[in-house]
PDB file of C-alpha atoms and ligand atoms in Angstrom:
ATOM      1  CA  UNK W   1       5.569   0.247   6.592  1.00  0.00           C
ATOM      2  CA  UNK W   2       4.166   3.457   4.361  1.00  0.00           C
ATOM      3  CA  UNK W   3       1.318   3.373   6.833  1.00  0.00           C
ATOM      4  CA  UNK W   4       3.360   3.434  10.051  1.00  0.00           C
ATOM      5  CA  UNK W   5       5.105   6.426   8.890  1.00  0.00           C
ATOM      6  CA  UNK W   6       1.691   7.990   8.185  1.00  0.00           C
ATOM      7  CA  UNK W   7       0.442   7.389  11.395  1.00  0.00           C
ATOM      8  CA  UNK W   8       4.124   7.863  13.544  1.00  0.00           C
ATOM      9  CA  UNK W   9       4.297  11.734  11.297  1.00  0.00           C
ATOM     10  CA  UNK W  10       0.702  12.217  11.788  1.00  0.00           C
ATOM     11  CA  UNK W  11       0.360  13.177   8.491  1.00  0.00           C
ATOM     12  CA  UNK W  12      -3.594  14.001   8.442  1.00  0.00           C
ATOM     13  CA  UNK W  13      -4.605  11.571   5.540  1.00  0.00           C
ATOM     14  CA  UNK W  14      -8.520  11.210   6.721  1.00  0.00           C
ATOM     15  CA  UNK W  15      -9.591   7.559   6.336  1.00  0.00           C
ATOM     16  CA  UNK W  16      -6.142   6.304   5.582  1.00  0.00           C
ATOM     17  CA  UNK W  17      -5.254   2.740   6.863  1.00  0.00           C
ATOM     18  CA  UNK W  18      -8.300   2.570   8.638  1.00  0.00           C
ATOM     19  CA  UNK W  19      -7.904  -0.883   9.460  1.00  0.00           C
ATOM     20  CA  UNK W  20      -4.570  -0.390  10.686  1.00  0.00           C
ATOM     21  CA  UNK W  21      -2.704  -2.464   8.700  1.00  0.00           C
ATOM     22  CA  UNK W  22      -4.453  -5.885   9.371  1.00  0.00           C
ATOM     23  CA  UNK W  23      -5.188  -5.798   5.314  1.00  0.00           C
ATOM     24  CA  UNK W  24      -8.605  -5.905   5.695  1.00  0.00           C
ATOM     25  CA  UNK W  25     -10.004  -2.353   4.283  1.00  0.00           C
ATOM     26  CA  UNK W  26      -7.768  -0.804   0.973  1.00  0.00           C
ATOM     27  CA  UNK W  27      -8.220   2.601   1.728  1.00  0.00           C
ATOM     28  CA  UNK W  28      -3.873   2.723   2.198  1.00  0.00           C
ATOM     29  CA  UNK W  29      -3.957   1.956  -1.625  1.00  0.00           C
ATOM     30  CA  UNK W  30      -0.891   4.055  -2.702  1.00  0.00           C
ATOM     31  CA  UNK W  31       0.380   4.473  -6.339  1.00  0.00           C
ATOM     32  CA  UNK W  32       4.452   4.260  -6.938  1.00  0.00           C
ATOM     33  CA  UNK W  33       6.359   5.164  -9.406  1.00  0.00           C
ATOM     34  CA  UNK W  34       7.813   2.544 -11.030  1.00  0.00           C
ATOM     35  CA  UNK W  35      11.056   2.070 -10.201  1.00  0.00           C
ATOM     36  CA  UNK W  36      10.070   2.355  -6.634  1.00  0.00           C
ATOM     37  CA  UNK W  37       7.364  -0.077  -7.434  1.00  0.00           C
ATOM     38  CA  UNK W  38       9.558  -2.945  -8.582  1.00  0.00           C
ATOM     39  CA  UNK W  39      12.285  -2.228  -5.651  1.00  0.00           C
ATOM     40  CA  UNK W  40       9.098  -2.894  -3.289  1.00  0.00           C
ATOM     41  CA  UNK W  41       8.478  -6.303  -5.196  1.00  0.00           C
ATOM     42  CA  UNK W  42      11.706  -7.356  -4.195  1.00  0.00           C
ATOM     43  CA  UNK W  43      11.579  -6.162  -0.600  1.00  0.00           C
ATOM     44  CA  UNK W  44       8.019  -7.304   0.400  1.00  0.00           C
ATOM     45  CA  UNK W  45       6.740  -9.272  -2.790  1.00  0.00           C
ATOM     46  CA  UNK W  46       3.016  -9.608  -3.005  1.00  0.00           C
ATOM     47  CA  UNK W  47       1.178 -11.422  -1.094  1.00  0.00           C
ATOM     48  CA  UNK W  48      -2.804 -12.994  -1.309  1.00  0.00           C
ATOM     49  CA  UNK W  49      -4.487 -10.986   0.992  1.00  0.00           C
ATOM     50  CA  UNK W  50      -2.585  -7.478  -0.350  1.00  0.00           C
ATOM     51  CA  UNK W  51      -4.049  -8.921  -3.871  1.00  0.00           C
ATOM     52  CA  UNK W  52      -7.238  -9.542  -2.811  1.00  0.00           C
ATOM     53  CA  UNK W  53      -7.810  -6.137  -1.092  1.00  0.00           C
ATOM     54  CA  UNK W  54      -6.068  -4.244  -3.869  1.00  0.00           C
ATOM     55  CA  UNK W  55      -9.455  -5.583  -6.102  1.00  0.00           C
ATOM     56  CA  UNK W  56     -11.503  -3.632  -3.680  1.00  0.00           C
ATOM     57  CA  UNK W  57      -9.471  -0.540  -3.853  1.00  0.00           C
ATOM     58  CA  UNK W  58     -10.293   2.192  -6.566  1.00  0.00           C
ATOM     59  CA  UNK W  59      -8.656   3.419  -9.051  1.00  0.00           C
ATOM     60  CA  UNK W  60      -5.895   0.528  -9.016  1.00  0.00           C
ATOM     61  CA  UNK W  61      -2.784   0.679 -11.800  1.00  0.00           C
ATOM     62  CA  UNK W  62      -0.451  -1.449 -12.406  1.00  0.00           C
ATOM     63  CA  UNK W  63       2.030   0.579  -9.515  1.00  0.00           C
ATOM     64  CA  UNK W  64      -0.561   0.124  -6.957  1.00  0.00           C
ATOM     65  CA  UNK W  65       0.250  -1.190  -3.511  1.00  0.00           C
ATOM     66  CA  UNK W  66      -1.163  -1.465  -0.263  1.00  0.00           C
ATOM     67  CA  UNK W  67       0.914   1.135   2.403  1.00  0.00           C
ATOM     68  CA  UNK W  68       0.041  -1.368   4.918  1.00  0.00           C
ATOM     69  CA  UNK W  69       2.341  -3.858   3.081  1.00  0.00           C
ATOM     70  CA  UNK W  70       5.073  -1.971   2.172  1.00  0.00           C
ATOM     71  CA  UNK W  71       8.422  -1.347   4.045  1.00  0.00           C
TER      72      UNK W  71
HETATM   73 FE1  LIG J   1      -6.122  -1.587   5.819  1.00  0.00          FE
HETATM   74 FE2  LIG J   1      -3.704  -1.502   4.687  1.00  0.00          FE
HETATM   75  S1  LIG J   1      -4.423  -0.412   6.380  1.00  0.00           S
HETATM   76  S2  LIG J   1      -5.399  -2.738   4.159  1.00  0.00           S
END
């Protein structure tokens, strides 16, 4: 996922995934272009938990993904 490359790079991204990818906090809320964005609907299409987070995270558009959920 987004978020295991974060953490595998350690790409300093303070607070990022803090949950570590159980879906349980939004702060790996990432914004995609949209192109990439529809590619990532195809590869790991939504799911109700990544939903549910998402309406927790700020700042949401209608690219806006969870890192945790995307591959
Ligand atoms: Fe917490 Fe993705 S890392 S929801």
């Amino acid at each position: 996922s987004i978020l295991d490359t974060v953490i595998d790079n350690e790409i300093e991204t303070e607070g990022y995934g803090i949950c570590g990818g159980g879906i349980a906090c939004s702060t790996c809320h990432i914004i995609l272009e949209d192109t990439v964005f529809d590619k990532t609907l195809v590869e790991d299409p939504w799911g109700e938990e990544e939903c549910d987070m998402l309406d927790n995270a700020p700042n949401v558009t209608d690219f806006s993904r969870l890192g945790c959920c995307v591959h």
